[in-house]
Structures are given as C-alpha cells and as structure tokens.
Coordinates of C-alpha atoms in Angstrom, one line a residue:
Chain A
X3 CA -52.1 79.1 -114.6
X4 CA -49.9 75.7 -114.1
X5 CA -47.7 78.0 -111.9
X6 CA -50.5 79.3 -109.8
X7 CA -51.7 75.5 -109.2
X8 CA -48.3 74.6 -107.9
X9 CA -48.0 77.3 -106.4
X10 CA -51.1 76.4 -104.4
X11 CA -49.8 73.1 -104.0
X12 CA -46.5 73.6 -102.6
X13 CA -48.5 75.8 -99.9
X14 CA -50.9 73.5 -98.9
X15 CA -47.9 71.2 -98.8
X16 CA -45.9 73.2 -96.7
X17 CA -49.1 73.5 -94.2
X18 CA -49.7 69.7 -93.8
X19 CA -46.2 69.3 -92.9
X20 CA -46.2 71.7 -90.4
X21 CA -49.5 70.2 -89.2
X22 CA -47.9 66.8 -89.1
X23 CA -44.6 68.5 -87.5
X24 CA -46.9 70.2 -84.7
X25 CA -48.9 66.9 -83.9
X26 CA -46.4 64.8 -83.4
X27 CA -44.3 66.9 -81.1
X28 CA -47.4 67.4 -79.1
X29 CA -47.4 63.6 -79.3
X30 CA -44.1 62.9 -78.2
X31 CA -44.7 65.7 -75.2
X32 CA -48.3 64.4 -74.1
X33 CA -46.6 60.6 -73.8
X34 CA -43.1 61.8 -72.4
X35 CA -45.4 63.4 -69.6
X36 CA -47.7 60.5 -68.9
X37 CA -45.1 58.1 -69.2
X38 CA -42.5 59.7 -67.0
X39 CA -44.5 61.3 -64.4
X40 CA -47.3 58.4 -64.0
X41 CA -45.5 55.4 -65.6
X42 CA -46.0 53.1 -62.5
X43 CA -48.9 53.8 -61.5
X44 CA -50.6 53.5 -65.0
X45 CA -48.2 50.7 -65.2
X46 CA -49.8 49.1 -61.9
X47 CA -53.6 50.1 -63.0
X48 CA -53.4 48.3 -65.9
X49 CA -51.9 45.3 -64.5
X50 CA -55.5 45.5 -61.7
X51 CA -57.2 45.9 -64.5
X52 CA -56.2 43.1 -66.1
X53 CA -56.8 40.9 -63.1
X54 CA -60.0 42.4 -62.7
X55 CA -60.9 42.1 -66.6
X56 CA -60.0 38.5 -66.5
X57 CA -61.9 37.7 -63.2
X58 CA -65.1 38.7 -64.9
X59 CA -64.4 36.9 -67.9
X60 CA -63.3 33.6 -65.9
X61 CA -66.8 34.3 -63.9
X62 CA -69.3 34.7 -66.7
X63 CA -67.6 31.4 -68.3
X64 CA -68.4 29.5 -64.9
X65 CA -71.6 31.0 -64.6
X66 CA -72.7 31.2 -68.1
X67 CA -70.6 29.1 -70.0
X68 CA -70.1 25.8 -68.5
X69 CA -73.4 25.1 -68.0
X70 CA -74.4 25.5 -72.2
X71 CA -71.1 23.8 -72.9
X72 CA -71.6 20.2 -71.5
X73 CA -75.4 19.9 -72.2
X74 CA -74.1 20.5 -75.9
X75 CA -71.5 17.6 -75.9
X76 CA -73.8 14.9 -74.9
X77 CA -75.3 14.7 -78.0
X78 CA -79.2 13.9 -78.5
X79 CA -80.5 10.2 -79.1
X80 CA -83.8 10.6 -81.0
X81 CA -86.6 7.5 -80.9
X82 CA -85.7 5.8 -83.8
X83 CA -88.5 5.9 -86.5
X84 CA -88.3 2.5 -88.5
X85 CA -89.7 2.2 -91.9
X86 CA -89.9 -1.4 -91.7
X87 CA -93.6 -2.6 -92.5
X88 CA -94.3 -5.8 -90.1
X89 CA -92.7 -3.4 -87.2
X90 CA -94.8 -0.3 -88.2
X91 CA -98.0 -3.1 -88.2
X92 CA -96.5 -3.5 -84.3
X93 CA -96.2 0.0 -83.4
X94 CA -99.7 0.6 -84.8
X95 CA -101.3 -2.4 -82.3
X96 CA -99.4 -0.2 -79.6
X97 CA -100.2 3.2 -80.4
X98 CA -104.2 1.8 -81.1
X99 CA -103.5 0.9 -77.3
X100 CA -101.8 3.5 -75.7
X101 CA -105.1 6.0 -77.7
X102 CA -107.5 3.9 -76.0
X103 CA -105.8 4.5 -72.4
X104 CA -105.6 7.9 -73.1
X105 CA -109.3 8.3 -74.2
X106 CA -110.0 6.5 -70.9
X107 CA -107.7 8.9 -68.7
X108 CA -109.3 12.0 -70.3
X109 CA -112.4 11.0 -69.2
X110 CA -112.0 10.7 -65.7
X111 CA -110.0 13.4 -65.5
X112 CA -113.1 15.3 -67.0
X113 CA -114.9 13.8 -64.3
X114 CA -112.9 15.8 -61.5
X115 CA -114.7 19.5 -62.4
X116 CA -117.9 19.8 -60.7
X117 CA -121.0 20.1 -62.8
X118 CA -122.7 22.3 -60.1
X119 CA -121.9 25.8 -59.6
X120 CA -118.6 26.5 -57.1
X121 CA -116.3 29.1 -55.9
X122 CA -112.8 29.5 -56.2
X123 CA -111.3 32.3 -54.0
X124 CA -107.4 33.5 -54.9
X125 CA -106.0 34.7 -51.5
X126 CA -102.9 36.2 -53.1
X127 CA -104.3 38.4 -55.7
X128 CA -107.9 38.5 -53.5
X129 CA -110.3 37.8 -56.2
X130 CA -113.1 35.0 -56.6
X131 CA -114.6 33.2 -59.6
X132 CA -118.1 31.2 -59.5
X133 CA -117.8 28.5 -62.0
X134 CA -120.5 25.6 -63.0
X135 CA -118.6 23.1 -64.6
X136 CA -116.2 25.2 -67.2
X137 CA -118.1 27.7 -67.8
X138 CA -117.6 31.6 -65.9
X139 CA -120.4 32.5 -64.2
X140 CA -118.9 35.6 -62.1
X141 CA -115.8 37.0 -61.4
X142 CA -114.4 39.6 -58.6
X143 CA -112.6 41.5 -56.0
X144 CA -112.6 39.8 -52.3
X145 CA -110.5 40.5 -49.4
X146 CA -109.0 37.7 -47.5
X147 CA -106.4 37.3 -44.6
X148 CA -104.1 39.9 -43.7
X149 CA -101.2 37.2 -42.8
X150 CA -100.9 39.6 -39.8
X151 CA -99.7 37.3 -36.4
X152 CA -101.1 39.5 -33.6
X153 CA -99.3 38.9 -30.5
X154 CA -101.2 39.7 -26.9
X155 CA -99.2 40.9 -23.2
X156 CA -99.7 37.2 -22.2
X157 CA -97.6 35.5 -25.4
X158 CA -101.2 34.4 -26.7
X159 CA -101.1 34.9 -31.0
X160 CA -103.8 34.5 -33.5
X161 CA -102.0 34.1 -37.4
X162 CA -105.2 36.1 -39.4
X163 CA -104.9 33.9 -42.6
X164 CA -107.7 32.8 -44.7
X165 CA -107.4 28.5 -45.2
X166 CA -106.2 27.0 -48.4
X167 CA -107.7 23.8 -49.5
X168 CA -110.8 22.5 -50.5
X169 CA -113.8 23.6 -48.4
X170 CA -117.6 23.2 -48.7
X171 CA -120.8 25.2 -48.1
X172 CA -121.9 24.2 -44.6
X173 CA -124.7 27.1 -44.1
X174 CA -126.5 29.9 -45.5
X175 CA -127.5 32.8 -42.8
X176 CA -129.6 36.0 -43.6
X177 CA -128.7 39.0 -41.5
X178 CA -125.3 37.7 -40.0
X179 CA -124.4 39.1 -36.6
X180 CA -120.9 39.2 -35.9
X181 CA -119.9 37.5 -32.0
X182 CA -116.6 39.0 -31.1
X183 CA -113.9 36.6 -30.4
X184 CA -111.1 37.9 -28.1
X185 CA -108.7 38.9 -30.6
X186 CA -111.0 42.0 -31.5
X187 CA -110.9 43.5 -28.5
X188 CA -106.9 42.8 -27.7
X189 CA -106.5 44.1 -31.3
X190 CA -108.6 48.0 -30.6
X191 CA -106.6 47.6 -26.9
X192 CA -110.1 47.3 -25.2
X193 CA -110.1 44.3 -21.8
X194 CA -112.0 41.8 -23.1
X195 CA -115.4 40.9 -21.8
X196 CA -117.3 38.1 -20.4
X197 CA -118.2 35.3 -23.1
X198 CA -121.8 37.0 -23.2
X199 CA -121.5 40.2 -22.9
X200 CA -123.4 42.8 -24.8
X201 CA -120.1 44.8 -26.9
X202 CA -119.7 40.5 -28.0
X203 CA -122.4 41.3 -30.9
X204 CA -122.2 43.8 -33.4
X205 CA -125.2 44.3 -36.0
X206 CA -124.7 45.2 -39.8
X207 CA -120.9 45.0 -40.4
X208 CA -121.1 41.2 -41.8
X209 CA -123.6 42.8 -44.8
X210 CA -127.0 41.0 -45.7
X211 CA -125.7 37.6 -46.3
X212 CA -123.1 34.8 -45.2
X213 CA -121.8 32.0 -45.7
X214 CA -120.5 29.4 -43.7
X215 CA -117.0 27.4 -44.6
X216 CA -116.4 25.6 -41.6
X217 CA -113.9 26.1 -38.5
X218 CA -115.7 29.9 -37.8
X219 CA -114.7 30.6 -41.7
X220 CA -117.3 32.7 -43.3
X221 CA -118.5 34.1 -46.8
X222 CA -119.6 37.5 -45.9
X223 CA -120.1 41.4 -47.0
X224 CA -118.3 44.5 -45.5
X225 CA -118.6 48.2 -44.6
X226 CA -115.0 48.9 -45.8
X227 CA -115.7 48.4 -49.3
X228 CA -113.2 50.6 -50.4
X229 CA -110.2 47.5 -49.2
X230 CA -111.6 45.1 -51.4
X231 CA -109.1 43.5 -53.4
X232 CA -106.7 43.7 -50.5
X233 CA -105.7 41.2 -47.9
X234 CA -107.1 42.7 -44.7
X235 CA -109.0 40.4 -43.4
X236 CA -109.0 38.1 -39.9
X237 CA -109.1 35.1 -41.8
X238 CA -113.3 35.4 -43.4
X239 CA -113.6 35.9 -46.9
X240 CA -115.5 39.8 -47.8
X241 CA -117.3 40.6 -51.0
X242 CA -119.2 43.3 -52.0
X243 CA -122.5 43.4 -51.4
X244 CA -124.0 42.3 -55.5
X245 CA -121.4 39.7 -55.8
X246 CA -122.6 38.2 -51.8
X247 CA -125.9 38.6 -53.1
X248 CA -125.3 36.4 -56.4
X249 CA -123.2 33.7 -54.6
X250 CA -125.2 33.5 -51.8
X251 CA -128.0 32.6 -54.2
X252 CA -126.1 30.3 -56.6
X253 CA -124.6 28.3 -54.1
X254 CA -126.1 25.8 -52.5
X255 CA -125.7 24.5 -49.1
X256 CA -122.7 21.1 -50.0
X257 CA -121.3 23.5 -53.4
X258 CA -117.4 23.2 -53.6
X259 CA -115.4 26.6 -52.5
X260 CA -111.4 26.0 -53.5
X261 CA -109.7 28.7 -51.7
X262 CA -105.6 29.0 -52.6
Chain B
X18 CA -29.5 50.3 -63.5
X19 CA -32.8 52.0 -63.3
X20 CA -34.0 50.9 -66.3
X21 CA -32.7 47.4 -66.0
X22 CA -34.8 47.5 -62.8
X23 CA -38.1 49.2 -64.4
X24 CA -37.8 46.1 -66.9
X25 CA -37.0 43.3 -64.2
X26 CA -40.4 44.4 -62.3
X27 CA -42.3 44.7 -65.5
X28 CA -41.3 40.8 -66.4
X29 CA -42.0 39.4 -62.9
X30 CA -45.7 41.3 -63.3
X31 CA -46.2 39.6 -66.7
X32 CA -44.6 36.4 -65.3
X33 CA -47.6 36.6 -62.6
X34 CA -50.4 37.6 -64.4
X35 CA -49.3 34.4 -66.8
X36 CA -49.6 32.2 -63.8
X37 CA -53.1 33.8 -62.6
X38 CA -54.3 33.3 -65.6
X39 CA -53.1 29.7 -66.0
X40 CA -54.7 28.8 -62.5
X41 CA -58.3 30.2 -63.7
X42 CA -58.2 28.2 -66.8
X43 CA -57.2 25.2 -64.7
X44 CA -60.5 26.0 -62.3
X45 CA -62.4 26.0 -65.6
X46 CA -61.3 23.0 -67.2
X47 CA -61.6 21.2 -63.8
X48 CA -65.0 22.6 -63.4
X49 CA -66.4 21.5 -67.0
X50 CA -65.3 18.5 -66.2
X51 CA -66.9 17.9 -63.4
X52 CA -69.7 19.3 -64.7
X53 CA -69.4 16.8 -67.9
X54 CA -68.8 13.5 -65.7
X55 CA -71.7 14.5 -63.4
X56 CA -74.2 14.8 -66.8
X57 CA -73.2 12.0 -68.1
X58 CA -73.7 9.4 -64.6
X59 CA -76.6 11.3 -64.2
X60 CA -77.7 10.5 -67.5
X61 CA -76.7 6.7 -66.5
X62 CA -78.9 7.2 -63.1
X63 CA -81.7 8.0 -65.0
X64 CA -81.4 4.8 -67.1
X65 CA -80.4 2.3 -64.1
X66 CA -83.8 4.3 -61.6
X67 CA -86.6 4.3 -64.8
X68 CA -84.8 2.6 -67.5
X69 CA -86.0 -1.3 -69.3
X70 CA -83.9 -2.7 -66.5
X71 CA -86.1 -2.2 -63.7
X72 CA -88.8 -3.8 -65.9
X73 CA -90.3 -7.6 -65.8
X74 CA -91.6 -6.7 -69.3
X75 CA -88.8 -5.4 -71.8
X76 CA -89.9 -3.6 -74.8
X77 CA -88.6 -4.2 -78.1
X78 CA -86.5 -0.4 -78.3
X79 CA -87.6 -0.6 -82.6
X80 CA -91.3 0.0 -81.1
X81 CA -90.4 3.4 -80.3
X82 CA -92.0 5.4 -83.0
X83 CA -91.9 9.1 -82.2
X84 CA -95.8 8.7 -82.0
X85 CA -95.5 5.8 -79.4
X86 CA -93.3 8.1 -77.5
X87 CA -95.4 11.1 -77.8
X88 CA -98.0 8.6 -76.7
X89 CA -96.5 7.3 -73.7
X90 CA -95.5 10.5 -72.5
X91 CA -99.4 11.6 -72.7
X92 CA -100.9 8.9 -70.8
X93 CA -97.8 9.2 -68.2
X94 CA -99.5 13.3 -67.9
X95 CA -102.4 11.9 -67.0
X96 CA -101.8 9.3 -65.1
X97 CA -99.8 11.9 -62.6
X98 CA -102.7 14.4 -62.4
X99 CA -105.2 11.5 -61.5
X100 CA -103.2 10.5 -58.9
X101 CA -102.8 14.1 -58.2
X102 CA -106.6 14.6 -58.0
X103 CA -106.6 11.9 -55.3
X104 CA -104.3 13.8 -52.6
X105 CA -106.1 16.6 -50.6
X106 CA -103.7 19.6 -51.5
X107 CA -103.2 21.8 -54.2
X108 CA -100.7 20.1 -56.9
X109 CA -99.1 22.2 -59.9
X110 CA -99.3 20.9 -63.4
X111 CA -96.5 22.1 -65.6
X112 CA -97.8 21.4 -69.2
X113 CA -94.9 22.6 -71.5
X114 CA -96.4 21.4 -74.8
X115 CA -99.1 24.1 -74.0
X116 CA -96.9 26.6 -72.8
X117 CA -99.5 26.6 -69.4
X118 CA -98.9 26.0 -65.9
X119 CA -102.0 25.1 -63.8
X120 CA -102.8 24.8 -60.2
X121 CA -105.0 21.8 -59.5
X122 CA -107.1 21.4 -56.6
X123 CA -109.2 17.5 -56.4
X124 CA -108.6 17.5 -60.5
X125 CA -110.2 21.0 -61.0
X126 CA -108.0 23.8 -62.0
X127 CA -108.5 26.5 -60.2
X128 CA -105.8 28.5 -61.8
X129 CA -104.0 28.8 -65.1
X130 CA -101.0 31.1 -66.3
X131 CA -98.9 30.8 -69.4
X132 CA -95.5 30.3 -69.8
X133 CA -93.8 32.8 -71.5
X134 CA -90.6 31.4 -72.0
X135 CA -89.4 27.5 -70.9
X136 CA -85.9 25.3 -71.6
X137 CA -85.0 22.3 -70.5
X138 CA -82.0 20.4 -69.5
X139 CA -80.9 18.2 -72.5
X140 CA -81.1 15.0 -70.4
X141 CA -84.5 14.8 -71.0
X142 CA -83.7 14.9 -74.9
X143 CA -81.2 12.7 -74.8
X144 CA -81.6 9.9 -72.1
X145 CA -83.6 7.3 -73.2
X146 CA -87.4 7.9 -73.9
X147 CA -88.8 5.1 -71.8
X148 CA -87.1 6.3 -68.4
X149 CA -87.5 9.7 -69.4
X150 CA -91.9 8.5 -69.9
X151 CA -91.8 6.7 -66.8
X152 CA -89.8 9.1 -64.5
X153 CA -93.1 12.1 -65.6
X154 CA -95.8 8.6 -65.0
X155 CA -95.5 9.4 -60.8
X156 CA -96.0 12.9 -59.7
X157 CA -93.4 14.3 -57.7
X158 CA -93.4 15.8 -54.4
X159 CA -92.0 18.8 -53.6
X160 CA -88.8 18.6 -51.0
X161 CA -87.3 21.8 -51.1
X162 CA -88.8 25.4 -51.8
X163 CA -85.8 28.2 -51.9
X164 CA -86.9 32.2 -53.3
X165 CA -86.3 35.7 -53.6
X166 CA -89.8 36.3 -51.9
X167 CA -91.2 35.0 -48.4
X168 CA -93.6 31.5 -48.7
X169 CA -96.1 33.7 -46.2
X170 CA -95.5 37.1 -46.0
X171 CA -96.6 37.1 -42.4
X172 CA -96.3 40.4 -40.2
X173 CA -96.1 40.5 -36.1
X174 CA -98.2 43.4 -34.6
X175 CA -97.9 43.5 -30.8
X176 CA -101.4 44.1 -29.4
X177 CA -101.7 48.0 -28.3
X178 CA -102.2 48.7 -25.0
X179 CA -105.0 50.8 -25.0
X180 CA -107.6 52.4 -27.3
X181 CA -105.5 55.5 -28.5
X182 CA -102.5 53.6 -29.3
X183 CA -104.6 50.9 -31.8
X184 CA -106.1 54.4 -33.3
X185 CA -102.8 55.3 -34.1
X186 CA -101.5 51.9 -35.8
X187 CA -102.2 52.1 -39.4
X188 CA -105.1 49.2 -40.2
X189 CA -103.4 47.9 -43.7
X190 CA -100.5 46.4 -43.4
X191 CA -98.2 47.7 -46.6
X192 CA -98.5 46.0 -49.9
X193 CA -94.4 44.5 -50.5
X194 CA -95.9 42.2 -53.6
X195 CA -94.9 45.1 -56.2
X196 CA -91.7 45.6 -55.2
X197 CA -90.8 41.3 -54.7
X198 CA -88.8 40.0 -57.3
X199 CA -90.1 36.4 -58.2
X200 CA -87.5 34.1 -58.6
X201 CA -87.8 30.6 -57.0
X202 CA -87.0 27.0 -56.9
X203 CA -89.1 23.6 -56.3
X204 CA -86.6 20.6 -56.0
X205 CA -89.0 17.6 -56.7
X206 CA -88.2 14.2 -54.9
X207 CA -87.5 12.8 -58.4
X208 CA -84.7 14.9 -59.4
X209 CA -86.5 17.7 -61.1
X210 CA -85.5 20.9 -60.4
X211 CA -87.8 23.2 -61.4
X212 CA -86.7 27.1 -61.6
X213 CA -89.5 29.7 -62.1
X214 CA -89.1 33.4 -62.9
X215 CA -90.5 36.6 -63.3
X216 CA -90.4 37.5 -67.5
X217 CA -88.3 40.5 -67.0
X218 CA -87.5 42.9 -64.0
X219 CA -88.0 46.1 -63.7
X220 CA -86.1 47.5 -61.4
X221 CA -82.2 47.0 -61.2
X222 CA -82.6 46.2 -57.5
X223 CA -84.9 43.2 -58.7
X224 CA -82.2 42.1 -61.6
X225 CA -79.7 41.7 -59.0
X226 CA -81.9 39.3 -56.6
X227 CA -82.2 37.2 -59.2
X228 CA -78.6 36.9 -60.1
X229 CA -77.7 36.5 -57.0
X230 CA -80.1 34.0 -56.1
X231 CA -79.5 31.7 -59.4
X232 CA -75.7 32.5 -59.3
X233 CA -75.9 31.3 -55.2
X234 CA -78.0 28.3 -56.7
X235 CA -75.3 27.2 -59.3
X236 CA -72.6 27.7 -57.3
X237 CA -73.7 25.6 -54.4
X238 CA -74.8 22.8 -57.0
X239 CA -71.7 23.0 -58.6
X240 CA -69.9 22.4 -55.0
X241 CA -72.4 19.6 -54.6
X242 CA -71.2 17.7 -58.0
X243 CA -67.5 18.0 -57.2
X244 CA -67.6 16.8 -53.9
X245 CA -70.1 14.1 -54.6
X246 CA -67.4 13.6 -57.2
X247 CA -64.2 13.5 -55.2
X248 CA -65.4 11.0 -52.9
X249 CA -66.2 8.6 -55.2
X250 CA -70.2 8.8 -55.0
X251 CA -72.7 8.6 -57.8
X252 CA -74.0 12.0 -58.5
X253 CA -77.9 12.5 -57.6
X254 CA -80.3 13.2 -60.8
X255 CA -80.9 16.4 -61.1
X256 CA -82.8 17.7 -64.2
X257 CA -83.3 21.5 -64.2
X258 CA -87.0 23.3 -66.0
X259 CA -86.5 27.0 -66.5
X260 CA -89.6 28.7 -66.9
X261 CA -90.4 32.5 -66.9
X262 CA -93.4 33.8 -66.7
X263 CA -95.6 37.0 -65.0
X264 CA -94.2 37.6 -61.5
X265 CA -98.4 38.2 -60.8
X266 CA -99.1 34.5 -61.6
X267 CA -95.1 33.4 -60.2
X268 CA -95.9 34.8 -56.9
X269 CA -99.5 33.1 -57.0
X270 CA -98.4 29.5 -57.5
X271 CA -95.3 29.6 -54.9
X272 CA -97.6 31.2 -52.1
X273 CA -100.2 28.8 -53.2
X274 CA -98.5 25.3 -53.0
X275 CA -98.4 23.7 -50.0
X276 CA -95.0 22.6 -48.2
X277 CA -95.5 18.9 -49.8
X278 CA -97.2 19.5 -52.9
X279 CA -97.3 17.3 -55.9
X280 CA -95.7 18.7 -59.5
X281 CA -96.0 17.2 -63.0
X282 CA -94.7 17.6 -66.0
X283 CA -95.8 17.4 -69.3
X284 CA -92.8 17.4 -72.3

C-alpha cells in the first residue's frame, strides 16, 4: 500500500516537473521572440507611453489637484464664541438688534408679492402660473416667441420674441380680430397690402378673449392648440381656450403679468 | 559593440524621461504656488475692500458670536434683495442655506429651483466674517456671462419668395434645448464667480462640453493669476460658487437674466 502511494507520488512528481520544464521553455521562447524581433519598438512604445501616462497624470493634478490643495492650506478662522459673561450680556444687546432689523426686513420684503391675483409666464419652458398673493390659483402650457429673426429682400428684420420684465394688464377685448402687420405677409411670401386692406383682418384665430400687455403684446387663444407648450409664437402669449377663459376673468384690467 | 550601443540609447531615454518629468513637477510646483500666493492676497483684498478698516465704527472682533454672525449675514440677505426689488429687471437670489435658487422680479419670485449639490471656495470660511457679511450686504451685478448654451437661441429665416416656397419651410423651428448641455458662468462685479451646472449629463458629447468649458475656464484664470503675478500686481478677488442643479431650471435662469442683472447670495 505505502509502495503504491509513492509510487503515485513519484509520478505526479515526475509530471509537475515536466510541466514546469515545458512552461518555462515556452517562456524563455515567447520572450526571446518578443524581445529580439520587437525589442525597439516595444522598447520605444513604452517610453510614449510613459510620456503619455505622465502627461495625464501631470494634467489631472493641474486641473484637479491644485485647485483642492491650496484652499486646504489656508486654514479656516471660525468667529470666536466667548464664554465670558459681561461680553455674552453685549453680544445679546446686538443680536436683540440685529432680530429687530431682520423682523423689519422680512416684512417689507413680504410687502413686494401682490395680494391681487397675477400672472407669471415662463418663456423658456412656455408655461404660465396665476397667483394671488402665494397661493396657486392655475397653472399651464402657453406658447411664447419663437426667437426666430425673419429677414425680408429689402434687409428689413423683425426678432419674434416675447418681452421679459414686468408688464401690466392694459385691456380686456371680447372677440379679438387679428390686423396683420407686414411681417405676416413677407413671412407666407404674399406682397403686402395697403394699411387697410381687406386680407389686414382675420376673424377667429386670436380665440374668444385677449388681453392687452402693452407695445401690440397680447394675452390670447389659438387654433394650433396642438404647439402649446412650444415657443412658436411672433412675440403674443397663446393659451388654450379654458385657461384664456379663466385668466381673462381673474385678471383685472392694472393686475401684474411677470413674463421671464 | 551592439549591445554596448542598445544600452547607451536605453540610458539617454531614461536620462530624458528623468528631465521631462523634472520639468512637469517644476510647472506644478510653480503653479501651486501661484495659485497659493494669489489665495492668500486675495484673502488680504477681501479684508482691505469690506474689512473693519474701511469702517468709521470698529467693532469689538469678541462680539462675534457665531449667532451675531449668522445674524449679520441674514439681514445683509435681505438687505440685497430689497434693493434688488427696487431695480426693474429680473435679479437671481442664490440662497445656499436653503439649498434654493430664485428668480426675483420687483421682490416677487417668479421662479424657484433647488440646488442639488453647492461648494464654496474656502475664502468665504476663512476670511474674516465682517467683510465676508458686508461684501453679500450689496447685490452684485452681473459683468460677464460665458456657457455651453446660446443666451438667445435666435434663428435667421430669410423671407420666402413666394407662397409655395413658405409652404414648404417647416413652421417650428427644431427644439435644441434637449440636446444643450448647461454649464455656465456669471462673474459678479464683486468678485464672485458663480459656476452653475447641469446635475449629471447624459450623453458623453454633453460630459465633454463641460470639461472643456470649466477646464478652458481654469486654465485661462490660472494664466490670469500668474501674470497678474509676475508683474507685480495685486490679484483681483475672485470667489468661486459651484452649484449643480436640473439643466431644465439651469437653462431657465441663464436665458432668463438680463445682461446686467443683480445676484445675491445667501451663506
């Protein structure tokens, strides 16, 4: 039995070594070959690499390291918090003070947000919100300008973009009718007509209600309902026709509209 | 003799790399130092513009309770968006204790996002508390807006020539605000600079814009400090916000603020 096990050993033995034996001579032949047939040029790629490698590394340190590593050495000065009692008496009278001012600031800063209902209108993501005071009274899609600069044969442009700033209600009008301005007709490539004409007035497209903004700027509805929430517009401001329907009647002529 | 020469090359390549390598830790050490000096004058600036000097009244520094500071720094908040309320354009109201940045119009806000993710340069940590109070009391104006995306994405459309040529231009103009990476920044007459970002890009394409654009932005205010240094100037304060946010609501306040508009900043 004992001569059997070593017998198995001395096998197993003999195998690993021959294993070992076989490896290493593939070794040796594998890096002979590489080294002798492609020693300069692996010789020369690593040397790239290493410029490359340490390129990067000398980049993220400027870029990413610098920057942490001098805010870090100029060490933080906290305010200094004293336990003596006749100061802490003085920093009480200040703070009693500074509360006051504060209470007084908060207030008129309160003071600022209309207590009447009023409009805000977001031109980049085209939606409005009717607000009276801080509460949400309705929220929506609009469209607003398209940012589009048409430019006529005769070097003439218009800049369709809907104004930012603060704006008031100047008039309510039932049954809008929409006068042409020249741009529409240089804009279908149709010769514009005299300041009167009949194609000046189209009936329907402006929806039931609007509302003037000032400068020509109106408040109205639309028949292309489907590019709400897009910025298509010549400059106006379209709803659909439930949310016209519900500012027109909770704005009043003077509310606030704050169009960004 | 061919192996003497392999060996002779491979020393002069090691001798070169050494030297590359010892002229890129020389940039880097120049550069930290640079960037070190410049920190601390401008930590010096800040003391000398908004520090106890300037005052007629000097406070007693042992007043300072963190309170008083906390305090100070509040009613300074406010101050700036009253006086912001009193301009005609829309102002921006960075509120950092919140984590909200607002867009004010005449004191109402017309529009509120929150801030994901902020830091701040030390110098407002450690410079001293008073300047620090009084340099947020005045709003500040912006001076410079740089970005990834266009201020007003405007399009030209030449006017058709007849009827069948305008029925063949498409009517919307295509939608590019998917597809904009937001990365910007407002430099503020005061010397904040204030670097907003979308959260996280999607797209590799939008990754890269950004890295570009902040890695163009550090690089040209590190060539800014260095030769403000060289020729013996005093560096100009410049304290840096990060904040990242939606690109929806980043997008919305950069389009939204008018060339000059008024920014403050609540700590």
């Amino acid at each position: 039995m004992n001569n059997l096990k070593l017998y198995i050993i001395s096998i197993c033995a003999w195998v690993l070594k021959l294993g070992n034996s076989i490896i290493n001579e593939l070794i040796r032949f594998t890096k002979s070959f590489w080294v002798n047939k492609f020693r300069n040029t692996a010789k020369w790629i690593w040397y790239i690499m290493r410029i490359v490698i340490a390129i990067v590394v000398f980049l993220f340190i400027l870029i990413q390291g610098i920057p942490v590593l001098t805010e870090f050495i100029i060490i933080p000065r906290n305010a200094i918090v004293l336990k003596d009692t006749a100061l802490r008496v003085k920093q009480e009278k200040i703070e009693k003070v500074l509360s006051k001012d504060i209470a007084q600031l908060e207030k008129k800063m309160a003071a600022f947000t209309p207590k009447y209902p009023y409009i805000i209108i977001n031109t980049t993501d085209n939606t409005f919100y009717v607000y009276r005071g801080q509460i949400l009274l309705r929220k929506g899609k609009c469209s607003t300008g398209s940012y589009i600069n048409l430019v006529s044969d005769n070097k003439k442009s218009w800049v369709f973009k809907t104004p930012r700033g603060e704006r008031r209600i100047h008039g309510k009008i039932t049954s809008p009718v929409w006068r042409k301005p020249d741009w529409a007709f240089i804009e279908e490539g149709i010769p514009i007509p005299s300041a009167f004409h009949n194609s000046r007035y189209e009936y329907g497209v402006l929806g039931d209600y609007a509302l003037s903004i000032g400068d020509g700027y109106l408040i109205h509805g639309t028949i292309y309902k489907r590019q709400l929430g897009m910025p298509v517009t010549h400059g106006c401001v379209r709803l659909n026709d439930e949310d016209l329907k519900y500012v027109y009647q909770t704005l009043e002529v003077g509310s606030r509209v704050f169009i960004y | 003799m061919k192996n003497k020469n392999i060996k002779a090359a491979d020393k002069r390549m090691g001798f070169r790399f050494r030297h590359f390598i010892i002229i890129l830790l020389s940039v880097l050490i120049f550069f930290t130092a640079v960037e070190l000096i410049t920190l601390i004058l401008q930590k010096g600036v800040i003391s000398s513009q908004y520090g106890q000097a300037n005052q007629s009244e000097k406070i007693d520094h042992s007043l300072y309770s963190q309170e008083v500071v906390k305090m100070l720094r509040e009613k300074a908040y406010l101050t700036g968006r009253i006086d912001m309320a009193k301009t005609n354009g829309i102002s921006l109201v960075v509120d950092l204790e919140d984590s909200v940045i607002r867009l004010e119009l005449k004191g109402v806000v017309i529009h509120k996002a929150p801030i994901l993710n902020y830091s701040k340069s030390r110098l407002f940590e450690c410079s001293d508390q008073f300047a620090i109070s009084k340099l947020l009391s005045l709003p500040g104006t912006v001076i410079s807006y740089e970005g990834t995306l266009p201020k007003e994405a405007i399009i030209v459309k030449i006017a058709p020539k007849d009827t069948t040529e305008a029925n063949n231009r498409p009517d919307i103009a295509p939608d590019t605000s998917k597809i904009e990476a937001v990365y910007y920044n407002l430099k503020l007459d005061n010397g904040i600079n204030l670097h907003i970002s979308q959260i996280e890009a999607k797209s590799y394409k939008g990754k890269l814009a950004g890295f570009i654009f902040y890695s163009r932005e550090y690089f040209s205010a590190l060539w800014n400090n260095t030769t403000t240094l060289i020729s013996l100037k005093r560096p100009k304060l410049q304290i840096n916000l990060w904040i990242k946010m939606d690109a929806k609501d980043g997008r919305i306040i950069y389009r939204s603020l008018p060339p000059n508009a008024h920014v403050t900043v609540r700590l």
